[in-house]
């Protein structure tokens, strides 16, 4: 009888076991995995996480913390984001039980034309949209931070900028990721006098790891913004310096572009998923729609039974990613210029038709997927997540696009300008820096916002905060965010494992299933090849910053692949 009971217990125990995939042993938890706190900050920079927490300690609210994190990370990760860029914010406001979406994405200058990056023969000149002054779109970050703070902030504006000014003036030691970016973009930085002076040695070489990086001109610009608000950037000396530098390098930005810039409040995209409410960034980001599409295509497929990183689960996940990217190239663009069928792309019936389409024995070849006509048919970045002790949370992704953006610093200001024009389709079918295929709805047009993949996402459970997350890394943002949610919600992994586990990426074109270290088991990868997946082992570049609420307390994880910090109060 005892033996029978033991057997029964074993069977029951096994069938309920959650298969937790352990991360590679080299991932260190110490600064990446923060436990059980009243408030939580996860950013890609140590100094930024500490400065942000200090604002909460001083009695700042979630929006004060958001502004401090944004300005400080601009200084600490100058290759990823900055005053010369833009971004998105998702904000869960506890008092209203409401999620706000703010869009401070860059905008194409008034003088932009659809053929500005093409030769006379109609060939794409990618370098023009990636390097130099023509790549620069009107920056939106400062306007976004200022307007959001005016509406929701608590502490004085100048007080929450102070930590960024200190960091720019006193500097920080050069760390691995910035060092790699400097080596990669050395040629570009060397061509700009101020970039060269700020980031390279006097002989033009890349400084050694540990060298203190100071940005005095940026500190002075931040002081102007602290004193004058958004006018410290969009009018007066700083604005004039931006335009003078851009025009001297054959760019097209004008003072009017800067003066006219407006942040936009948008309605988040939303879906019910496994009893939770998922809110994410709407167009001009493609991210939110596709994160939700991927989750919803997989929802009926019982992935949990298959097990994380099993052949079946990886196959279906890759198929759903591939299918979402077909819609990205077909339907997405700036909703202020093109009609984007958001409702139709997230319609339950449409998504269940897609869910059936992804269930195949073999990998689907890219050319065999055709977009379904929709009923109405008439087309280096950073992320942080913060929770305060008052039930509010934010997820914000911000960028100047490629490493060091356009490589142009507005003379005397320390402001590195973005190369966001590359996120437009230079012509239909052309691919951008991240291999994203350009669709007709995302062609260059004056005052239009380029399509983005940035996917700040907030999930609530029983109308209470549950999860906030996001990542840098172009098109990979979408798939990294979706997989982290799958790991947490579908597979029930703890947050650290959800972030640290192996990631895959399939974006339709190129028709490749990318797998990042720690790779899948040999057996799984072999079978996936037999099923027709073109596998390649590649770095995906994501750096998920996630926070999660359990039993009233916050847990935070800064991706252990990076140099960030998760820290609780
Ligand atoms: O908005 C976008 O989708 C891109 N500009 C994001 C660029 C990015 O994530 C670079 N990161 N490493």
Coordinates of C-alpha atoms and ligand atoms in Angstrom, one line a residue:
X1 CA 0.0 0.0 0.0
X2 CA 2.8 2.4 1.0
X3 CA 4.6 1.6 -2.3
X4 CA 1.4 2.3 -4.2
X5 CA 0.9 5.7 -2.5
X6 CA 4.6 6.6 -3.1
X7 CA 4.1 5.8 -6.8
X8 CA 0.9 7.8 -7.0
X9 CA 2.7 10.8 -5.3
X10 CA 5.5 10.5 -7.8
X11 CA 3.1 10.5 -10.8
X12 CA 1.1 13.5 -9.5
X13 CA 4.3 15.3 -8.6
X14 CA 5.8 14.8 -12.1
X15 CA 2.8 15.9 -13.9
X16 CA 2.7 19.2 -12.0
X17 CA 6.4 19.8 -12.2
X18 CA 7.2 23.1 -13.9
X19 CA 10.1 22.7 -16.2
X20 CA 12.4 25.5 -15.3
X21 CA 15.2 26.0 -17.8
X22 CA 18.3 27.0 -15.9
X23 CA 20.3 29.9 -17.3
X24 CA 23.9 29.4 -18.4
X25 CA 26.1 29.1 -15.3
X26 CA 28.1 32.2 -16.2
X27 CA 25.2 34.5 -15.5
X28 CA 25.8 36.2 -12.2
X29 CA 22.7 37.1 -10.2
X30 CA 24.1 39.5 -7.7
X31 CA 23.2 42.9 -9.3
X32 CA 20.7 41.7 -11.8
X33 CA 18.1 40.0 -9.6
X34 CA 16.4 42.2 -6.9
X35 CA 14.0 40.7 -4.5
X36 CA 10.9 41.6 -2.5
X37 CA 10.8 45.3 -2.2
X38 CA 8.2 48.1 -1.9
X39 CA 9.5 49.9 -4.9
X40 CA 11.7 48.6 -7.8
X41 CA 14.0 50.0 -10.5
X42 CA 15.6 48.0 -13.4
X43 CA 17.6 49.9 -15.9
X44 CA 20.6 49.3 -18.1
X45 CA 22.9 51.5 -16.1
X46 CA 24.2 51.2 -12.5
X47 CA 24.4 54.9 -11.9
X48 CA 21.0 55.4 -13.4
X49 CA 19.3 52.8 -11.2
X50 CA 20.8 54.3 -8.1
X51 CA 19.9 57.9 -9.1
X52 CA 16.3 56.8 -9.9
X53 CA 15.9 55.1 -6.6
X54 CA 17.3 58.1 -4.7
X55 CA 14.5 60.2 -6.3
X56 CA 11.9 57.7 -5.0
X57 CA 13.6 57.8 -1.5
X58 CA 13.3 61.6 -1.5
X59 CA 9.5 61.4 -2.0
X60 CA 9.4 61.7 -5.8
X61 CA 6.6 60.0 -7.6
X62 CA 6.9 57.5 -10.5
X63 CA 7.0 60.2 -13.1
X64 CA 9.8 62.0 -11.3
X65 CA 11.7 58.7 -11.2
X66 CA 10.9 58.2 -14.9
X67 CA 12.4 61.6 -15.8
X68 CA 15.5 61.1 -13.7
X69 CA 16.0 57.7 -15.2
X70 CA 15.6 59.1 -18.8
X71 CA 18.1 62.0 -18.4
X72 CA 20.6 59.9 -16.4
X73 CA 20.6 57.0 -18.8
X74 CA 21.1 59.5 -21.6
X75 CA 24.4 60.4 -20.0
X76 CA 25.4 56.8 -18.9
X77 CA 24.6 55.2 -22.3
X78 CA 25.4 57.9 -24.8
X79 CA 25.6 55.3 -27.6
X80 CA 22.0 54.1 -27.0
X81 CA 19.9 57.0 -26.2
X82 CA 20.0 60.7 -25.5
X83 CA 18.5 64.2 -25.8
X84 CA 19.0 64.0 -29.5
X85 CA 16.6 61.0 -29.7
X86 CA 13.1 59.9 -28.7
X87 CA 11.0 57.1 -27.2
X88 CA 7.8 55.8 -25.8
X89 CA 6.3 55.6 -22.3
X90 CA 3.7 53.3 -20.9
X91 CA 2.4 54.4 -17.5
X92 CA 0.1 52.5 -15.2
X93 CA -1.6 55.2 -13.1
X94 CA -2.9 53.4 -10.0
X95 CA -5.5 56.1 -8.9
X96 CA -7.3 55.7 -12.2
X97 CA -6.5 52.0 -12.8
X98 CA -5.5 53.3 -16.3
X99 CA -2.6 52.7 -18.6
X100 CA -1.4 55.8 -20.5
X101 CA 0.8 55.7 -23.7
X102 CA 3.0 58.6 -24.6
X103 CA 4.8 58.9 -27.9
X104 CA 7.9 61.2 -28.1
X105 CA 9.2 59.5 -31.1
X106 CA 11.3 61.6 -33.6
X107 CA 9.6 63.1 -36.6
X108 CA 10.8 63.5 -40.2
X109 CA 11.9 67.1 -40.9
X110 CA 9.6 69.3 -43.0
X111 CA 12.0 69.2 -45.9
X112 CA 12.0 65.4 -46.1
X113 CA 11.0 63.7 -49.4
X114 CA 10.2 60.1 -50.2
X115 CA 13.2 59.7 -52.5
X116 CA 15.7 61.5 -50.2
X117 CA 17.8 58.4 -49.7
X118 CA 17.6 57.0 -53.3
X119 CA 20.0 57.5 -56.2
X120 CA 18.5 58.9 -59.5
X121 CA 18.2 55.2 -60.6
X122 CA 16.1 54.5 -57.5
X123 CA 18.8 52.5 -55.6
X124 CA 18.8 52.8 -51.8
X125 CA 21.8 54.6 -50.3
X126 CA 21.7 53.1 -46.8
X127 CA 24.7 55.1 -45.5
X128 CA 22.8 58.3 -45.9
X129 CA 20.0 57.3 -43.6
X130 CA 22.4 55.8 -41.1
X131 CA 25.4 58.1 -40.8
X132 CA 25.7 61.9 -40.9
X133 CA 23.3 64.8 -40.7
X134 CA 20.7 63.7 -43.3
X135 CA 19.9 60.7 -41.0
X136 CA 18.7 63.1 -38.3
X137 CA 15.0 63.3 -37.5
X138 CA 13.5 65.9 -35.1
X139 CA 14.3 64.8 -31.6
X140 CA 11.3 64.3 -29.2
X141 CA 12.8 63.1 -25.9
X142 CA 13.1 66.5 -24.1
X143 CA 9.5 67.6 -25.1
X144 CA 8.2 64.2 -23.9
X145 CA 9.9 64.3 -20.6
X146 CA 8.9 68.0 -20.0
X147 CA 5.2 67.7 -20.9
X148 CA 4.7 64.4 -19.0
X149 CA 6.4 65.9 -15.9
X150 CA 4.2 69.1 -16.2
X151 CA 1.1 66.9 -16.1
X152 CA 2.0 64.2 -13.5
X153 CA 5.3 65.1 -11.7
X154 CA 5.7 66.0 -8.0
X155 CA 9.3 67.2 -7.4
X156 CA 10.6 70.3 -9.0
X157 CA 11.9 69.8 -12.6
X158 CA 15.5 71.1 -11.8
X159 CA 15.8 68.7 -8.8
X160 CA 15.1 65.6 -10.9
X161 CA 17.6 66.5 -13.6
X162 CA 20.4 67.2 -11.1
X163 CA 21.7 63.6 -11.0
X164 CA 22.2 63.6 -14.8
X165 CA 24.1 66.8 -14.6
X166 CA 26.4 65.4 -11.9
X167 CA 27.1 62.3 -13.9
X168 CA 27.8 64.2 -17.1
X169 CA 30.2 66.5 -15.3
X170 CA 32.0 64.0 -13.0
X171 CA 31.9 61.1 -15.5
X172 CA 31.9 57.3 -15.1
X173 CA 34.4 54.6 -15.9
X174 CA 34.2 53.2 -19.5
X175 CA 32.4 49.8 -19.4
X176 CA 32.3 46.9 -21.8
X177 CA 29.3 47.6 -23.9
X178 CA 30.2 51.3 -24.5
X179 CA 33.8 50.3 -25.2
X180 CA 32.5 47.8 -27.9
X181 CA 30.2 50.5 -29.4
X182 CA 33.1 53.0 -29.5
X183 CA 35.3 50.5 -31.4
X184 CA 32.5 49.8 -33.8
X185 CA 31.7 53.4 -34.6
X186 CA 35.2 54.9 -34.2
X187 CA 35.3 56.0 -37.9
X188 CA 32.0 57.9 -37.5
X189 CA 32.9 59.6 -34.2
X190 CA 36.4 60.6 -35.6
X191 CA 34.7 62.5 -38.4
X192 CA 32.8 64.8 -36.0
X193 CA 35.0 67.3 -34.0
X194 CA 33.0 67.3 -30.8
X195 CA 32.3 63.5 -30.9
X196 CA 36.0 62.9 -31.4
X197 CA 36.9 65.2 -28.4
X198 CA 34.3 63.7 -26.1
X199 CA 34.7 60.0 -26.8
X200 CA 38.1 59.3 -28.4
X201 CA 41.7 59.9 -27.2
X202 CA 43.7 62.9 -28.6
X203 CA 45.4 60.5 -31.1
X204 CA 41.9 59.3 -32.3
X205 CA 42.1 55.9 -30.5
X206 CA 39.4 54.3 -28.3
X207 CA 40.0 55.0 -24.6
X208 CA 40.8 52.0 -22.4
X209 CA 38.2 50.3 -20.3
X210 CA 37.9 52.1 -17.0
X211 CA 38.8 55.5 -18.4
X212 CA 36.5 58.2 -16.9
X213 CA 34.1 59.5 -19.6
X214 CA 33.1 63.1 -18.9
X215 CA 30.6 65.1 -21.0
X216 CA 31.0 68.7 -19.8
X217 CA 29.1 70.3 -22.8
X218 CA 26.2 67.9 -22.2
X219 CA 26.2 68.9 -18.5
X220 CA 25.8 72.6 -19.6
X221 CA 23.0 71.7 -22.0
X222 CA 21.2 69.8 -19.2
X223 CA 21.6 72.9 -16.9
X224 CA 19.9 75.0 -19.6
X225 CA 17.1 72.5 -19.8
X226 CA 16.9 72.4 -16.0
X227 CA 16.5 76.3 -16.0
X228 CA 14.3 76.8 -19.0
X229 CA 12.4 73.5 -19.5
X230 CA 11.7 72.4 -23.0
X231 CA 12.6 75.9 -24.4
X232 CA 16.2 75.2 -23.2
X233 CA 16.3 72.6 -26.0
X234 CA 13.9 73.6 -28.7
X235 CA 14.6 77.4 -28.7
X236 CA 17.6 79.6 -28.1
X237 CA 21.3 78.7 -28.2
X238 CA 20.9 75.0 -28.0
X239 CA 18.4 74.9 -30.9
X240 CA 20.5 77.2 -33.0
X241 CA 23.6 75.0 -32.4
X242 CA 21.7 71.9 -33.5
X243 CA 20.5 73.5 -36.7
X244 CA 23.9 75.2 -37.5
X245 CA 25.7 71.8 -37.1
X246 CA 23.1 69.8 -39.1
X247 CA 22.9 72.4 -41.9
X248 CA 26.7 72.6 -42.2
X249 CA 26.8 68.9 -42.8
X250 CA 24.1 69.0 -45.5
X251 CA 21.2 67.9 -43.2
X252 CA 17.7 69.4 -43.6
X253 CA 16.5 70.0 -40.0
X254 CA 15.2 73.6 -39.4
X255 CA 14.4 75.7 -36.4
X256 CA 10.7 75.3 -37.3
X257 CA 11.0 71.5 -37.0
X258 CA 12.3 72.0 -33.5
X259 CA 9.8 74.6 -32.5
X260 CA 6.8 72.6 -33.9
X261 CA 7.7 69.3 -32.3
X262 CA 4.8 67.8 -30.3
X263 CA 4.6 64.8 -28.1
X264 CA 1.4 62.7 -28.6
X265 CA -0.7 60.8 -26.2
X266 CA -2.0 57.6 -27.7
X267 CA -4.3 54.8 -26.8
X268 CA -2.3 51.6 -25.8
X269 CA -3.0 48.4 -27.7
X270 CA -4.6 45.9 -25.4
X271 CA -5.6 42.2 -25.3
X272 CA -6.7 39.7 -22.7
X273 CA -4.2 36.9 -22.5
X274 CA -4.4 33.9 -20.1
X275 CA -6.6 35.9 -17.7
X276 CA -4.3 38.9 -17.7
X277 CA -4.6 42.2 -19.4
X278 CA -1.7 43.1 -21.7
X279 CA -1.1 46.7 -22.6
X280 CA 1.6 47.8 -25.0
X281 CA 2.7 50.5 -27.4
X282 CA 0.5 51.3 -30.3
X283 CA 1.6 52.7 -33.7
X284 CA 3.9 54.3 -34.7
X285 CA 5.4 51.3 -32.9
X286 CA 4.8 48.0 -34.4
X287 CA 6.0 46.4 -31.2
X288 CA 2.9 46.2 -29.1
X289 CA 0.7 44.8 -31.9
X290 CA 3.2 42.0 -32.7
X291 CA 4.0 41.1 -29.1
X292 CA 0.3 40.6 -28.6
X293 CA -0.1 38.7 -31.9
X294 CA 2.7 36.3 -31.0
X295 CA 1.2 35.6 -27.6
X296 CA -2.3 35.2 -29.0
X297 CA -1.2 32.9 -31.8
X298 CA 0.4 30.6 -29.2
X299 CA -2.3 30.8 -26.6
X300 CA -4.4 27.9 -28.0
X301 CA -1.4 25.6 -28.4
X302 CA -0.8 24.4 -24.8
X303 CA 2.9 25.3 -24.9
X304 CA 3.2 24.5 -21.2
X305 CA 2.5 20.8 -21.8
X306 CA 5.2 20.7 -24.6
X307 CA 7.7 22.3 -22.2
X308 CA 9.9 25.4 -22.5
X309 CA 12.5 24.9 -25.2
X310 CA 11.0 21.7 -26.5
X311 CA 11.1 21.1 -30.2
X312 CA 7.3 21.7 -30.6
X313 CA 7.3 24.9 -28.5
X314 CA 10.3 26.4 -30.3
X315 CA 8.9 25.5 -33.7
X316 CA 5.5 27.1 -33.0
X317 CA 7.0 30.2 -31.4
X318 CA 9.3 30.7 -34.4
X319 CA 6.3 30.3 -36.7
X320 CA 4.3 32.8 -34.8
X321 CA 7.1 35.3 -34.8
X322 CA 7.6 34.9 -38.6
X323 CA 3.9 35.4 -39.2
X324 CA 3.7 38.6 -37.1
X325 CA 6.6 40.1 -39.1
X326 CA 4.6 39.6 -42.4
X327 CA 2.0 41.9 -40.9
X328 CA 4.6 44.4 -39.8
X329 CA 5.9 44.8 -43.4
X330 CA 2.4 44.9 -44.8
X331 CA 0.2 47.0 -42.6
X332 CA 2.3 49.2 -40.2
X333 CA 3.2 52.9 -40.4
X334 CA 2.5 56.2 -38.6
X335 CA -1.2 56.3 -37.9
X336 CA -1.3 60.0 -38.3
X337 CA -0.4 59.5 -42.0
X338 CA -1.7 56.1 -43.0
X339 CA -4.6 54.1 -41.8
X340 CA -3.2 51.3 -39.7
X341 CA -5.7 48.5 -39.1
X342 CA -4.9 48.1 -35.4
X343 CA -8.4 46.7 -34.4
X344 CA -8.3 44.2 -37.2
X345 CA -4.8 43.0 -36.5
X346 CA -5.7 42.3 -32.9
X347 CA -9.2 40.9 -33.7
X348 CA -9.8 37.5 -31.9
X349 CA -11.1 35.8 -35.0
X350 CA -8.2 37.1 -37.1
X351 CA -5.7 35.9 -34.5
X352 CA -7.3 32.4 -34.2
X353 CA -7.0 32.1 -38.0
X354 CA -3.3 32.9 -37.7
X355 CA -3.0 30.4 -34.8
X356 CA -4.3 27.7 -37.1
X357 CA -1.9 28.8 -39.9
X358 CA 1.2 28.4 -37.7
X359 CA 0.5 24.8 -36.8
X360 CA 2.5 22.9 -39.4
X361 CA 4.8 19.9 -39.5
X362 CA 7.5 21.7 -41.3
X363 CA 9.0 25.2 -41.1
X364 CA 7.1 27.6 -43.4
X365 CA 9.3 29.2 -46.1
X366 CA 9.2 33.0 -46.1
X367 CA 7.9 33.2 -49.7
X368 CA 5.0 30.8 -48.9
X369 CA 3.4 33.2 -46.4
X370 CA 1.0 35.7 -47.9
X371 CA -0.6 38.5 -45.9
X372 CA -4.3 37.9 -45.3
X373 CA -6.4 40.9 -46.6
X374 CA -8.0 42.5 -43.6
X375 CA -11.8 43.2 -43.6
X376 CA -11.5 47.0 -44.0
X377 CA -8.6 47.0 -46.5
X378 CA -8.9 50.2 -48.4
X379 CA -0.9 49.6 -45.0
X380 CA 21.0 51.3 -29.6
X381 CA 18.1 52.1 -27.6
X382 CA 17.5 51.5 -23.9
X383 CA 14.7 50.4 -21.7
X384 CA 13.8 50.7 -18.0
X385 CA 11.0 49.6 -15.8
X386 CA 10.1 51.3 -12.4
X387 CA 7.5 50.7 -9.7
X388 CA 7.0 53.1 -6.9
X389 CA 5.5 52.3 -3.5
X390 CA 2.2 53.8 -4.4
X391 CA 0.9 51.2 -6.9
X392 CA 2.2 53.0 -10.1
X393 CA 4.6 51.6 -12.7
X394 CA 6.3 52.7 -15.9
X395 CA 7.9 51.0 -18.8
X396 CA 9.9 53.2 -21.2
X397 CA 12.0 52.5 -24.2
X398 CA 14.2 55.4 -25.6
X399 CA 16.7 55.6 -28.4
X400 CA 18.9 57.5 -30.8
X401 CA 18.6 54.3 -33.1
X402 CA 22.0 52.9 -34.1
X403 CA 25.1 53.1 -31.8
X404 CA 25.8 56.8 -31.4
X405 CA 22.9 57.6 -33.8
X406 CA 24.0 59.7 -36.8
X407 CA 27.5 60.3 -35.1
X408 CA 26.8 64.0 -35.3
X409 CA 27.1 66.1 -32.1
X410 CA 25.5 69.6 -32.2
X411 CA 28.6 71.8 -31.7
X412 CA 29.1 72.9 -28.1
X413 CA 26.0 71.1 -26.7
X414 CA 27.2 67.5 -26.2
X415 CA 24.0 66.4 -27.9
X416 CA 24.4 63.3 -30.1
X417 CA 21.8 63.4 -32.8
X418 CA 19.8 60.3 -33.8
X419 CA 19.8 58.4 -37.1
X420 CA 16.1 57.6 -36.8
X421 CA 15.4 58.4 -40.5
X422 CA 16.7 54.8 -41.1
X423 CA 13.6 53.4 -39.5
X424 CA 11.6 54.6 -42.5
X425 CA 11.2 52.3 -45.6
X426 CA 13.6 54.0 -48.1
X427 CA 11.5 52.2 -50.7
X428 CA 9.0 49.4 -50.6
X429 CA 10.8 46.1 -49.9
X430 CA 14.1 47.7 -48.8
X431 CA 15.6 46.6 -45.5
X432 CA 16.8 48.8 -42.7
X433 CA 19.7 48.5 -40.2
X434 CA 17.8 45.7 -38.5
X435 CA 16.8 43.9 -41.7
X436 CA 13.2 45.0 -41.2
X437 CA 11.4 45.0 -44.6
X438 CA 9.9 48.3 -45.5
X439 CA 6.2 48.6 -46.4
X440 CA 4.4 51.3 -48.4
X441 CA 2.9 52.7 -45.2
X442 CA 6.3 53.5 -43.8
X443 CA 7.8 55.5 -46.7
X444 CA 9.5 58.8 -45.8
X445 CA 7.2 61.8 -45.6
X446 CA 7.6 65.2 -44.0
X447 CA 6.5 65.3 -40.3
X448 CA 5.8 61.6 -40.3
X449 CA 7.1 59.3 -37.5
X450 CA 9.2 56.3 -38.6
X451 CA 7.9 52.9 -37.7
X452 CA 9.4 51.5 -34.5
X453 CA 9.8 48.1 -32.9
X454 CA 10.1 49.4 -29.4
X455 CA 7.6 47.6 -27.2
X456 CA 7.3 48.9 -23.6
X457 CA 4.7 46.6 -22.1
X458 CA 2.6 46.5 -18.9
X459 CA 0.5 43.6 -17.7
X460 CA -2.1 43.7 -15.0
X461 CA -3.7 40.9 -13.0
X462 CA -7.1 41.4 -11.5
X463 CA -6.7 45.1 -12.3
X464 CA -3.5 45.3 -10.2
X465 CA 0.1 45.8 -11.4
X466 CA 1.7 42.5 -12.3
X467 CA 4.6 43.0 -14.9
X468 CA 6.4 45.8 -16.7
X469 CA 9.1 45.1 -19.2
X470 CA 10.9 46.0 -22.4
X471 CA 14.2 45.9 -24.2
X472 CA 16.5 47.5 -26.8
X473 CA 17.6 45.8 -30.0
X474 CA 15.6 46.8 -33.0
X475 CA 13.2 44.2 -34.4
X476 CA 14.5 41.7 -31.8
X477 CA 12.7 43.8 -29.1
X478 CA 9.4 42.3 -30.2
X479 CA 10.4 38.7 -29.9
X480 CA 12.5 39.1 -26.7
X481 CA 9.6 40.8 -25.0
X482 CA 7.1 38.1 -26.2
X483 CA 9.4 35.3 -25.0
X484 CA 9.9 36.8 -21.6
X485 CA 6.1 37.0 -21.1
X486 CA 5.7 33.4 -22.3
X487 CA 8.4 32.2 -19.9
X488 CA 6.8 34.0 -17.0
X489 CA 3.1 33.5 -17.7
X490 CA 2.9 30.3 -19.8
X491 CA 5.8 28.4 -18.4
X492 CA 5.6 29.8 -14.9
X493 CA 9.4 30.4 -14.7
X494 CA 10.7 32.8 -12.0
X495 CA 11.5 36.2 -13.3
X496 CA 15.3 35.8 -13.4
X497 CA 15.0 32.5 -15.4
X498 CA 12.4 34.1 -17.7
X499 CA 14.9 36.8 -18.6
X500 CA 18.1 34.7 -18.6
X501 CA 16.7 31.7 -20.6
X502 CA 17.8 31.0 -24.2
X503 CA 16.1 33.3 -26.8
X504 CA 15.2 32.7 -30.4
X505 CA 14.3 35.2 -33.1
X506 CA 12.5 34.8 -36.5
X507 CA 11.5 37.9 -38.4
X508 CA 10.2 36.4 -41.7
X509 CA 13.0 38.0 -43.8
X510 CA 15.8 36.9 -43.7
X511 CA 14.2 33.4 -43.4
X512 CA 16.4 32.4 -40.5
X513 CA 15.8 31.0 -37.0
X514 CA 18.4 32.8 -34.9
X515 CA 19.3 31.2 -31.6
X516 CA 21.4 33.0 -28.9
X517 CA 23.7 31.5 -26.3
X518 CA 23.0 29.5 -24.2
X519 CA 21.9 27.5 -27.2
X520 CA 19.1 24.9 -27.3
X521 CA 20.0 21.3 -26.8
X522 CA 21.7 19.6 -29.7
X523 CA 18.8 17.2 -30.0
X524 CA 16.3 20.1 -30.3
X525 CA 18.3 22.0 -32.8
X526 CA 18.9 18.9 -34.9
X527 CA 15.2 18.2 -35.1
X528 CA 14.3 21.8 -35.9
X529 CA 16.8 21.6 -38.9
X530 CA 15.0 18.5 -40.1
X531 CA 11.7 20.3 -39.9
X532 CA 13.2 22.9 -42.2
X533 CA 14.3 25.8 -40.0
X534 CA 17.4 27.6 -41.2
X535 CA 19.3 27.9 -37.9
X536 CA 22.0 30.3 -37.1
X537 CA 23.7 31.0 -33.8
X538 CA 23.8 34.8 -33.2
X539 CA 23.7 37.4 -30.5
X540 CA 20.3 39.1 -30.4
X541 CA 21.4 42.1 -28.4
X542 CA 18.3 42.3 -26.2
X543 CA 18.6 43.6 -22.7
X544 CA 15.3 43.0 -20.9
X545 CA 14.6 45.2 -17.9
X546 CA 11.6 43.7 -16.1
X547 CA 9.8 44.1 -12.8
X548 CA 7.1 41.8 -11.4
X549 CA 4.7 42.1 -8.4
X550 CA 4.0 39.0 -6.2
X551 CA 2.1 39.1 -3.0
X552 CA 2.2 42.9 -2.9
X553 CA 6.0 43.1 -3.2
X554 CA 8.2 43.9 -6.3
X555 CA 10.9 41.7 -7.8
X556 CA 13.2 43.2 -10.5
X557 CA 15.6 41.8 -13.1
X558 CA 18.1 43.6 -15.2
X559 CA 19.2 41.3 -18.1
X560 CA 22.3 39.5 -16.9
X561 CA 23.7 39.8 -20.5
X562 CA 24.2 43.6 -19.8
X563 CA 25.7 45.9 -17.3
X564 CA 22.5 47.2 -15.7
X565 CA 21.2 47.0 -12.2
X566 CA 17.9 46.0 -10.6
X567 CA 17.5 47.5 -7.2
X568 CA 14.7 47.7 -4.7
X569 CA 13.7 50.1 -1.9
Ligands
LIG1 O1 12.5 52.2 -33.0 C1 13.1 51.2 -33.3 O2 12.6 50.2 -33.5 C2 14.7 51.3 -33.4 N1 15.1 52.6 -33.7 C3 15.2 50.7 -32.2 C4 16.8 50.7 -32.3 C5 17.3 49.8 -31.3 O3 16.7 49.2 -30.5 C6 18.8 49.7 -31.3 N2 19.2 48.9 -30.1 N3 20.1 48.4 -29.8

